[in-house]
Amino acid sequence: MAIQATDHIWHNGELIPWNKAQIHVMSHVIHYGSSVFEGIRCYSQPNGAGVFRLPEHMQRLVDSAKIYRMPIPYTAEELATAVIDVIEANGVTPCYIRPIAFRGYGEIGVNPLRSPVEVYIANFPWGKYVPGNDGADVCISSWNRLAPNTMPSLAKAGANYMNSQLIRMEAEINGYDEGIALDTNGYLSEGSGENLFIIRNGVMYTTPLANSVLSGITRDSIIMIAKQLGIPVVEQALPRELIYIADEAFFTGTAAEVTHLRSVDRILVADGKMGPITSALHTEFFGIVNGLKPDRYNWLTPVKVKTAEPVTV
């Protein structure tokens, strides 16, 4: 998925040309991974466009920065306004939005406190993240998720995604679409960039935050939808083998949205097709974000740009 350049990127309060968004090779972030970021989608609506759960994403960015003692000189509300500004300036929707804060050019050495914090926000077209139109074929990775009290899983930090890269590369090299990591105790955790859900006997299970998972905003959204649809939801530690006997399984995430799993370690999940509960959640989620159903949760922040017709999923 090559990046498609747009006209502008927001940088420290100003819109600058895409090609001017550059940093020095000696910036702290390049050497030590000192960044926090977000991934957000803006969806086409019948009469415009809407950014999905923008306040929650901006608050998570601020929270991630706080965990890493990274002072961001903007409030979550100011950053949300900046997201709208850059989308409207570029006139590109639907799109993916990437806000990022990082330690820039200052001093070399592990201690980041004397390096300035830079904030950028970009948006660009981006399509399907997890391959496979008929469901994803995934594996259990040989790489575990981060151990507690090592690197904070609740922070969406760039350095954490070195672990994700190992998971994703291993999966692809071995012929899978994605990998699922276990935590350090051998319980299911999440994908390289997705939260995990399993359906068994009509109950929807997902791994809790204590299993080294990111507090996913799409994850939270699907739990809300499930509860309204009357689907029992249980958050608990899940043994690896449960996924092999699941009736249904799926990923959630900003990039992955709602992606059902066709197989795990070459074992079909049921008959490999999207099951009825996943289908109901999938239909409800895409109905809301594409404006085909009422936004009863107030998830969408409107954007004033001309958009293409929403795609029925």
mmCIF file of C-alpha atoms in Angstrom:
data_model
loop_
_atom_site.group_PDB
_atom_site.id
_atom_site.type_symbol
_atom_site.label_atom_id
_atom_site.label_comp_id
_atom_site.label_asym_id
_atom_site.label_seq_id
_atom_site.Cartn_x
_atom_site.Cartn_y
_atom_site.Cartn_z
ATOM 1 C CA MET A 1 0.000 0.000 0.000
ATOM 2 C CA ALA A 2 2.145 2.845 -1.295
ATOM 3 C CA ILE A 3 1.540 6.229 0.327
ATOM 4 C CA GLN A 4 -0.291 8.657 -1.937
ATOM 5 C CA ALA A 5 0.979 12.197 -1.344
ATOM 6 C CA THR A 6 -1.513 14.965 -0.602
ATOM 7 C CA ASP A 7 -0.936 18.732 -0.704
ATOM 8 C CA HIS A 8 -0.466 19.615 2.952
ATOM 9 C CA ILE A 9 0.691 18.252 6.304
ATOM 10 C CA TRP A 10 -0.015 19.946 9.628
ATOM 11 C CA HIS A 11 3.167 20.700 11.594
ATOM 12 C CA ASN A 12 3.233 22.419 14.972
ATOM 13 C CA GLY A 13 0.201 24.561 14.224
ATOM 14 C CA GLU A 14 0.793 25.321 10.536
ATOM 15 C CA LEU A 15 -0.079 23.692 7.235
ATOM 16 C CA ILE A 16 3.087 23.041 5.237
ATOM 17 C CA PRO A 17 3.640 21.429 1.794
ATOM 18 C CA TRP A 18 3.836 17.637 1.843
ATOM 19 C CA ASN A 19 7.429 17.604 0.539
ATOM 20 C CA LYS A 20 8.559 20.077 3.223
ATOM 21 C CA ALA A 21 7.619 17.686 6.057
ATOM 22 C CA GLN A 22 11.171 16.546 6.742
ATOM 23 C CA ILE A 23 13.311 15.860 9.817
ATOM 24 C CA HIS A 24 17.044 15.702 10.465
ATOM 25 C CA VAL A 25 18.723 12.294 10.367
ATOM 26 C CA MET A 26 20.041 12.933 13.891
ATOM 27 C CA SER A 27 16.548 13.402 15.328
ATOM 28 C CA HIS A 28 16.091 11.423 18.539
ATOM 29 C CA VAL A 29 13.145 9.453 17.134
ATOM 30 C CA ILE A 30 15.264 7.890 14.371
ATOM 31 C CA HIS A 31 17.816 6.516 16.814
ATOM 32 C CA TYR A 32 15.606 5.519 19.760
ATOM 33 C CA GLY A 33 12.038 5.127 18.467
ATOM 34 C CA SER A 34 10.745 7.967 20.651
ATOM 35 C CA SER A 35 7.351 8.583 19.060
ATOM 36 C CA VAL A 36 3.658 8.162 19.791
ATOM 37 C CA PHE A 37 1.039 8.166 17.083
ATOM 38 C CA GLU A 38 -2.535 7.487 16.068
ATOM 39 C CA GLY A 39 -4.331 5.920 13.126
ATOM 40 C CA ILE A 40 -7.779 7.279 12.271
ATOM 41 C CA ARG A 41 -10.174 6.825 9.376
ATOM 42 C CA CYS A 42 -12.409 9.386 7.741
ATOM 43 C CA TYR A 43 -15.371 7.794 5.972
ATOM 44 C CA SER A 44 -17.556 8.943 3.112
ATOM 45 C CA GLN A 45 -21.113 9.887 4.041
ATOM 46 C CA PRO A 46 -24.122 10.466 1.776
ATOM 47 C CA ASN A 47 -23.793 14.225 2.336
ATOM 48 C CA GLY A 48 -20.130 14.672 3.163
ATOM 49 C CA ALA A 49 -17.620 12.841 5.320
ATOM 50 C CA GLY A 50 -17.039 11.964 8.958
ATOM 51 C CA VAL A 51 -13.948 11.224 11.075
ATOM 52 C CA PHE A 52 -14.406 8.145 13.239
ATOM 53 C CA ARG A 53 -14.185 8.753 16.999
ATOM 54 C CA LEU A 54 -11.847 11.706 16.612
ATOM 55 C CA PRO A 55 -11.934 12.927 20.261
ATOM 56 C CA GLU A 56 -11.091 9.459 21.573
ATOM 57 C CA HIS A 57 -8.149 9.085 19.213
ATOM 58 C CA MET A 58 -6.737 12.485 20.122
ATOM 59 C CA GLN A 59 -7.122 11.765 23.828
ATOM 60 C CA ARG A 60 -5.245 8.480 23.389
ATOM 61 C CA LEU A 61 -2.434 10.364 21.638
ATOM 62 C CA VAL A 62 -2.197 12.783 24.563
ATOM 63 C CA ASP A 63 -2.315 9.865 27.021
ATOM 64 C CA SER A 64 0.430 7.982 25.163
ATOM 65 C CA ALA A 65 2.618 11.083 25.267
ATOM 66 C CA LYS A 66 1.989 11.507 28.992
ATOM 67 C CA ILE A 67 3.110 7.940 29.715
ATOM 68 C CA TYR A 68 6.376 8.678 27.901
ATOM 69 C CA ARG A 69 6.852 12.108 29.596
ATOM 70 C CA MET A 70 6.535 13.760 26.196
ATOM 71 C CA PRO A 71 5.007 17.247 26.571
ATOM 72 C CA ILE A 72 2.631 18.033 23.696
ATOM 73 C CA PRO A 73 1.858 21.773 23.582
ATOM 74 C CA TYR A 74 -1.669 21.145 22.283
ATOM 75 C CA THR A 75 -4.826 19.878 23.913
ATOM 76 C CA ALA A 76 -6.771 16.926 22.544
ATOM 77 C CA GLU A 77 -9.394 19.407 21.333
ATOM 78 C CA GLU A 78 -6.798 21.512 19.492
ATOM 79 C CA LEU A 79 -5.367 18.408 17.843
ATOM 80 C CA ALA A 80 -8.865 17.325 16.762
ATOM 81 C CA THR A 81 -9.358 20.731 15.137
ATOM 82 C CA ALA A 82 -6.018 20.325 13.377
ATOM 83 C CA VAL A 83 -7.150 16.977 11.957
ATOM 84 C CA ILE A 84 -10.227 18.633 10.447
ATOM 85 C CA ASP A 85 -8.094 21.484 9.103
ATOM 86 C CA VAL A 86 -5.681 19.218 7.248
ATOM 87 C CA ILE A 87 -8.455 17.040 5.784
ATOM 88 C CA GLU A 88 -10.350 20.067 4.536
ATOM 89 C CA ALA A 89 -7.168 21.693 3.183
ATOM 90 C CA ASN A 90 -6.288 18.563 1.211
ATOM 91 C CA GLY A 91 -9.860 17.808 0.167
ATOM 92 C CA VAL A 92 -9.166 14.047 0.310
ATOM 93 C CA THR A 93 -11.830 11.712 1.660
ATOM 94 C CA PRO A 94 -12.278 8.903 2.461
ATOM 95 C CA CYS A 95 -8.822 8.809 3.959
ATOM 96 C CA TYR A 96 -6.500 7.547 6.633
ATOM 97 C CA ILE A 97 -5.149 10.084 9.135
ATOM 98 C CA ARG A 98 -1.769 9.799 10.843
ATOM 99 C CA PRO A 99 -1.075 12.165 13.760
ATOM 100 C CA ILE A 100 2.380 11.648 15.268
ATOM 101 C CA ALA A 101 4.400 13.286 18.024
ATOM 102 C CA PHE A 102 8.085 12.541 18.385
ATOM 103 C CA ARG A 103 11.372 13.691 19.875
ATOM 104 C CA GLY A 104 13.202 15.712 17.264
ATOM 105 C CA TYR A 105 16.683 17.157 16.760
ATOM 106 C CA GLY A 106 18.330 18.012 20.079
ATOM 107 C CA GLU A 107 20.791 15.726 21.811
ATOM 108 C CA ILE A 108 22.107 12.252 21.151
ATOM 109 C CA GLY A 109 21.786 9.660 23.908
ATOM 110 C CA VAL A 110 18.980 7.603 25.382
ATOM 111 C CA ASN A 111 17.642 10.416 27.593
ATOM 112 C CA PRO A 112 15.001 12.187 25.449
ATOM 113 C CA LEU A 113 14.149 15.055 27.774
ATOM 114 C CA ARG A 114 16.338 17.676 26.078
ATOM 115 C CA SER A 115 15.088 16.924 22.562
ATOM 116 C CA PRO A 116 12.136 19.009 21.305
ATOM 117 C CA VAL A 117 8.741 17.464 20.628
ATOM 118 C CA GLU A 118 7.460 17.777 17.051
ATOM 119 C CA VAL A 119 3.828 17.153 16.080
ATOM 120 C CA TYR A 120 2.683 16.325 12.550
ATOM 121 C CA ILE A 121 -0.701 15.292 11.103
ATOM 122 C CA ALA A 122 -1.038 13.826 7.609
ATOM 123 C CA ASN A 123 -3.951 12.342 5.697
ATOM 124 C CA PHE A 124 -4.006 10.291 2.521
ATOM 125 C CA PRO A 125 -6.100 7.652 0.706
ATOM 126 C CA TRP A 126 -5.711 4.148 2.106
ATOM 127 C CA GLY A 127 -7.668 0.985 1.422
ATOM 128 C CA LYS A 128 -7.918 -2.504 2.873
ATOM 129 C CA TYR A 129 -5.159 -3.373 5.363
ATOM 130 C CA VAL A 130 -5.431 -7.130 6.024
ATOM 131 C CA PRO A 131 -5.322 -9.054 2.716
ATOM 132 C CA GLY A 132 -7.946 -11.576 1.699
ATOM 133 C CA ASN A 133 -11.453 -10.847 0.467
ATOM 134 C CA ASP A 134 -12.709 -14.175 1.796
ATOM 135 C CA GLY A 135 -11.267 -13.774 5.274
ATOM 136 C CA ALA A 136 -7.723 -13.713 6.584
ATOM 137 C CA ASP A 137 -5.488 -16.753 6.945
ATOM 138 C CA VAL A 138 -3.421 -16.125 10.071
ATOM 139 C CA CYS A 139 -0.908 -17.929 12.281
ATOM 140 C CA ILE A 140 0.107 -17.932 15.915
ATOM 141 C CA SER A 141 3.406 -16.059 15.930
ATOM 142 C CA SER A 142 6.585 -17.332 17.517
ATOM 143 C CA TRP A 143 7.024 -13.794 18.865
ATOM 144 C CA ASN A 144 5.295 -12.915 22.141
ATOM 145 C CA ARG A 145 3.730 -9.582 22.957
ATOM 146 C CA LEU A 146 5.492 -7.207 25.315
ATOM 147 C CA ALA A 147 5.838 -8.348 28.914
ATOM 148 C CA PRO A 148 4.157 -6.266 31.638
ATOM 149 C CA ASN A 149 6.299 -3.526 33.131
ATOM 150 C CA THR A 150 8.732 -3.526 30.226
ATOM 151 C CA MET A 151 7.202 -1.308 27.525
ATOM 152 C CA PRO A 152 3.714 0.103 28.195
ATOM 153 C CA SER A 153 1.149 -1.545 25.929
ATOM 154 C CA LEU A 154 -1.449 1.158 26.631
ATOM 155 C CA ALA A 155 0.766 3.707 24.871
ATOM 156 C CA LYS A 156 0.518 3.640 21.094
ATOM 157 C CA ALA A 157 4.252 4.165 20.707
ATOM 158 C CA GLY A 158 6.394 3.720 17.628
ATOM 159 C CA ALA A 159 8.938 1.574 19.477
ATOM 160 C CA ASN A 160 6.247 -0.960 20.371
ATOM 161 C CA TYR A 161 5.723 -1.630 16.693
ATOM 162 C CA MET A 162 9.156 -3.168 16.273
ATOM 163 C CA ASN A 163 7.524 -6.149 17.998
ATOM 164 C CA SER A 164 4.607 -5.851 15.566
ATOM 165 C CA GLN A 165 6.970 -5.818 12.595
ATOM 166 C CA LEU A 166 8.527 -9.115 13.659
ATOM 167 C CA ILE A 167 5.062 -10.675 13.957
ATOM 168 C CA ARG A 168 3.892 -9.385 10.583
ATOM 169 C CA MET A 169 7.078 -10.247 8.680
ATOM 170 C CA GLU A 170 7.155 -13.787 10.050
ATOM 171 C CA ALA A 171 3.525 -14.307 9.046
ATOM 172 C CA GLU A 172 4.015 -13.013 5.515
ATOM 173 C CA ILE A 173 7.217 -14.951 4.893
ATOM 174 C CA ASN A 174 5.425 -18.135 5.968
ATOM 175 C CA GLY A 175 2.476 -17.515 3.656
ATOM 176 C CA TYR A 176 -0.057 -16.017 6.093
ATOM 177 C CA ASP A 177 -1.918 -12.725 5.955
ATOM 178 C CA GLU A 178 -1.232 -11.827 9.579
ATOM 179 C CA GLY A 179 0.067 -13.189 12.879
ATOM 180 C CA ILE A 180 -1.444 -13.432 16.347
ATOM 181 C CA ALA A 181 0.882 -12.998 19.300
ATOM 182 C CA LEU A 182 0.627 -14.712 22.645
ATOM 183 C CA ASP A 183 1.447 -12.840 25.844
ATOM 184 C CA THR A 184 4.390 -13.865 28.009
ATOM 185 C CA ASN A 185 2.168 -16.336 29.894
ATOM 186 C CA GLY A 186 1.129 -18.116 26.715
ATOM 187 C CA TYR A 187 -2.382 -16.658 26.466
ATOM 188 C CA LEU A 188 -3.791 -15.083 23.313
ATOM 189 C CA SER A 189 -2.968 -11.397 23.027
ATOM 190 C CA GLU A 190 -3.627 -9.663 19.670
ATOM 191 C CA GLY A 191 -2.471 -9.339 16.089
ATOM 192 C CA SER A 192 0.459 -7.196 15.000
ATOM 193 C CA GLY A 193 -1.864 -4.217 14.757
ATOM 194 C CA GLU A 194 -5.326 -5.541 15.572
ATOM 195 C CA ASN A 195 -7.391 -6.597 18.561
ATOM 196 C CA LEU A 196 -8.773 -10.135 18.584
ATOM 197 C CA PHE A 197 -12.309 -11.462 19.123
ATOM 198 C CA ILE A 198 -13.530 -15.067 19.311
ATOM 199 C CA ILE A 199 -17.132 -16.323 19.165
ATOM 200 C CA ARG A 200 -17.928 -19.594 20.939
ATOM 201 C CA ASN A 201 -21.463 -20.872 21.651
ATOM 202 C CA GLY A 202 -22.995 -17.465 21.054
ATOM 203 C CA VAL A 203 -20.647 -15.632 23.442
ATOM 204 C CA MET A 204 -18.130 -13.061 22.215
ATOM 205 C CA TYR A 205 -14.749 -13.269 23.951
ATOM 206 C CA THR A 206 -11.878 -10.812 23.751
ATOM 207 C CA THR A 207 -8.531 -10.517 25.460
ATOM 208 C CA PRO A 208 -8.366 -7.953 28.293
ATOM 209 C CA LEU A 209 -5.869 -5.104 28.570
ATOM 210 C CA ALA A 210 -3.842 -7.146 31.063
ATOM 211 C CA ASN A 211 -2.855 -9.476 28.208
ATOM 212 C CA SER A 212 -0.622 -6.768 26.694
ATOM 213 C CA VAL A 213 -3.156 -5.452 24.204
ATOM 214 C CA LEU A 214 -3.699 -1.914 23.003
ATOM 215 C CA SER A 215 -6.900 -0.310 24.252
ATOM 216 C CA GLY A 216 -8.377 -0.287 20.766
ATOM 217 C CA ILE A 217 -11.005 2.293 19.869
ATOM 218 C CA THR A 218 -12.549 0.057 17.202
ATOM 219 C CA ARG A 219 -12.408 -2.746 19.793
ATOM 220 C CA ASP A 220 -14.422 -0.586 22.179
ATOM 221 C CA SER A 221 -16.876 0.286 19.393
ATOM 222 C CA ILE A 222 -17.526 -3.355 18.517
ATOM 223 C CA ILE A 223 -18.100 -4.198 22.187
ATOM 224 C CA MET A 224 -20.668 -1.379 22.363
ATOM 225 C CA ILE A 225 -22.452 -2.612 19.244
ATOM 226 C CA ALA A 226 -22.432 -6.213 20.485
ATOM 227 C CA LYS A 227 -23.997 -5.264 23.796
ATOM 228 C CA GLN A 228 -26.735 -3.308 22.047
ATOM 229 C CA LEU A 229 -27.414 -6.297 19.784
ATOM 230 C CA GLY A 230 -27.758 -8.507 22.859
ATOM 231 C CA ILE A 231 -24.552 -10.477 22.258
ATOM 232 C CA PRO A 232 -22.879 -11.533 25.540
ATOM 233 C CA VAL A 233 -19.374 -10.083 25.822
ATOM 234 C CA VAL A 234 -16.662 -11.569 28.057
ATOM 235 C CA GLU A 235 -13.193 -10.086 28.553
ATOM 236 C CA GLN A 236 -10.866 -12.725 29.970
ATOM 237 C CA ALA A 237 -7.558 -14.477 29.413
ATOM 238 C CA LEU A 238 -7.970 -16.894 26.497
ATOM 239 C CA PRO A 239 -5.913 -20.070 25.916
ATOM 240 C CA ARG A 240 -4.386 -20.496 22.488
ATOM 241 C CA GLU A 241 -6.371 -23.609 21.685
ATOM 242 C CA LEU A 242 -9.708 -21.827 22.058
ATOM 243 C CA ILE A 243 -9.228 -20.140 18.711
ATOM 244 C CA TYR A 244 -8.900 -23.532 16.962
ATOM 245 C CA ILE A 245 -12.376 -24.555 18.126
ATOM 246 C CA ALA A 246 -13.995 -21.142 17.760
ATOM 247 C CA ASP A 247 -17.265 -20.775 15.884
ATOM 248 C CA GLU A 248 -16.073 -17.402 14.565
ATOM 249 C CA ALA A 249 -13.043 -15.153 14.978
ATOM 250 C CA PHE A 250 -12.224 -11.666 13.769
ATOM 251 C CA PHE A 251 -9.821 -8.739 14.058
ATOM 252 C CA THR A 252 -10.696 -5.130 14.779
ATOM 253 C CA GLY A 253 -8.650 -1.977 14.353
ATOM 254 C CA THR A 254 -8.556 1.354 12.569
ATOM 255 C CA ALA A 255 -6.682 -0.176 9.659
ATOM 256 C CA ALA A 256 -8.259 -3.650 9.786
ATOM 257 C CA GLU A 257 -11.758 -2.326 10.655
ATOM 258 C CA VAL A 258 -13.681 -5.627 11.081
ATOM 259 C CA THR A 259 -11.901 -8.530 9.351
ATOM 260 C CA HIS A 260 -13.008 -12.115 9.861
ATOM 261 C CA LEU A 261 -10.457 -14.902 10.185
ATOM 262 C CA ARG A 262 -10.797 -17.756 7.707
ATOM 263 C CA SER A 263 -8.159 -19.962 9.299
ATOM 264 C CA VAL A 264 -5.566 -20.077 12.068
ATOM 265 C CA ASP A 265 -2.425 -22.211 11.589
ATOM 266 C CA ARG A 266 -4.115 -23.802 8.528
ATOM 267 C CA ILE A 267 -7.094 -24.857 10.675
ATOM 268 C CA LEU A 268 -10.380 -23.487 9.339
ATOM 269 C CA VAL A 269 -12.425 -21.386 11.739
ATOM 270 C CA ALA A 270 -15.702 -23.358 11.490
ATOM 271 C CA ASP A 271 -16.339 -23.499 7.704
ATOM 272 C CA GLY A 272 -14.009 -20.565 7.008
ATOM 273 C CA LYS A 273 -16.821 -18.178 6.117
ATOM 274 C CA MET A 274 -17.891 -15.090 8.008
ATOM 275 C CA GLY A 275 -20.239 -16.265 10.751
ATOM 276 C CA PRO A 276 -23.610 -14.736 11.673
ATOM 277 C CA ILE A 277 -22.421 -12.755 14.722
ATOM 278 C CA THR A 278 -19.375 -11.353 12.934
ATOM 279 C CA SER A 279 -21.600 -10.533 9.973
ATOM 280 C CA ALA A 280 -24.101 -8.679 12.154
ATOM 281 C CA LEU A 281 -21.322 -6.646 13.787
ATOM 282 C CA HIS A 282 -19.664 -6.020 10.415
ATOM 283 C CA THR A 283 -22.921 -4.807 8.885
ATOM 284 C CA GLU A 284 -23.745 -2.537 11.822
ATOM 285 C CA PHE A 285 -20.243 -1.049 12.002
ATOM 286 C CA PHE A 286 -19.964 -0.247 8.306
ATOM 287 C CA GLY A 287 -23.572 0.924 8.208
ATOM 288 C CA ILE A 288 -22.796 3.534 10.861
ATOM 289 C CA VAL A 289 -19.429 4.737 9.538
ATOM 290 C CA ASN A 290 -20.657 4.961 5.935
ATOM 291 C CA GLY A 291 -23.781 6.878 6.932
ATOM 292 C CA LEU A 292 -26.174 4.113 5.902
ATOM 293 C CA LYS A 293 -27.440 3.787 9.491
ATOM 294 C CA PRO A 294 -27.956 6.447 12.173
ATOM 295 C CA ASP A 295 -24.865 7.530 14.098
ATOM 296 C CA ARG A 296 -26.557 6.725 17.402
ATOM 297 C CA TYR A 297 -23.266 6.774 19.322
ATOM 298 C CA ASN A 298 -22.158 10.174 17.956
ATOM 299 C CA TRP A 299 -18.962 8.610 16.652
ATOM 300 C CA LEU A 300 -18.522 10.737 13.529
ATOM 301 C CA THR A 301 -17.102 14.266 13.401
ATOM 302 C CA PRO A 302 -18.266 15.957 10.180
ATOM 303 C CA VAL A 303 -15.782 17.273 7.621
ATOM 304 C CA LYS A 304 -16.660 19.770 4.890
ATOM 305 C CA VAL A 305 -15.242 18.278 1.725
ATOM 306 C CA LYS A 306 -16.670 16.878 -1.456
ATOM 307 C CA THR A 307 -16.536 13.082 -1.275
ATOM 308 C CA ALA A 308 -17.175 10.084 -3.463
ATOM 309 C CA GLU A 309 -20.255 7.976 -2.924
ATOM 310 C CA PRO A 310 -19.868 5.667 0.116
ATOM 311 C CA VAL A 311 -19.150 2.058 -0.652
ATOM 312 C CA THR A 312 -21.641 -0.517 0.597
ATOM 313 C CA VAL A 313 -19.660 -3.193 2.474
#
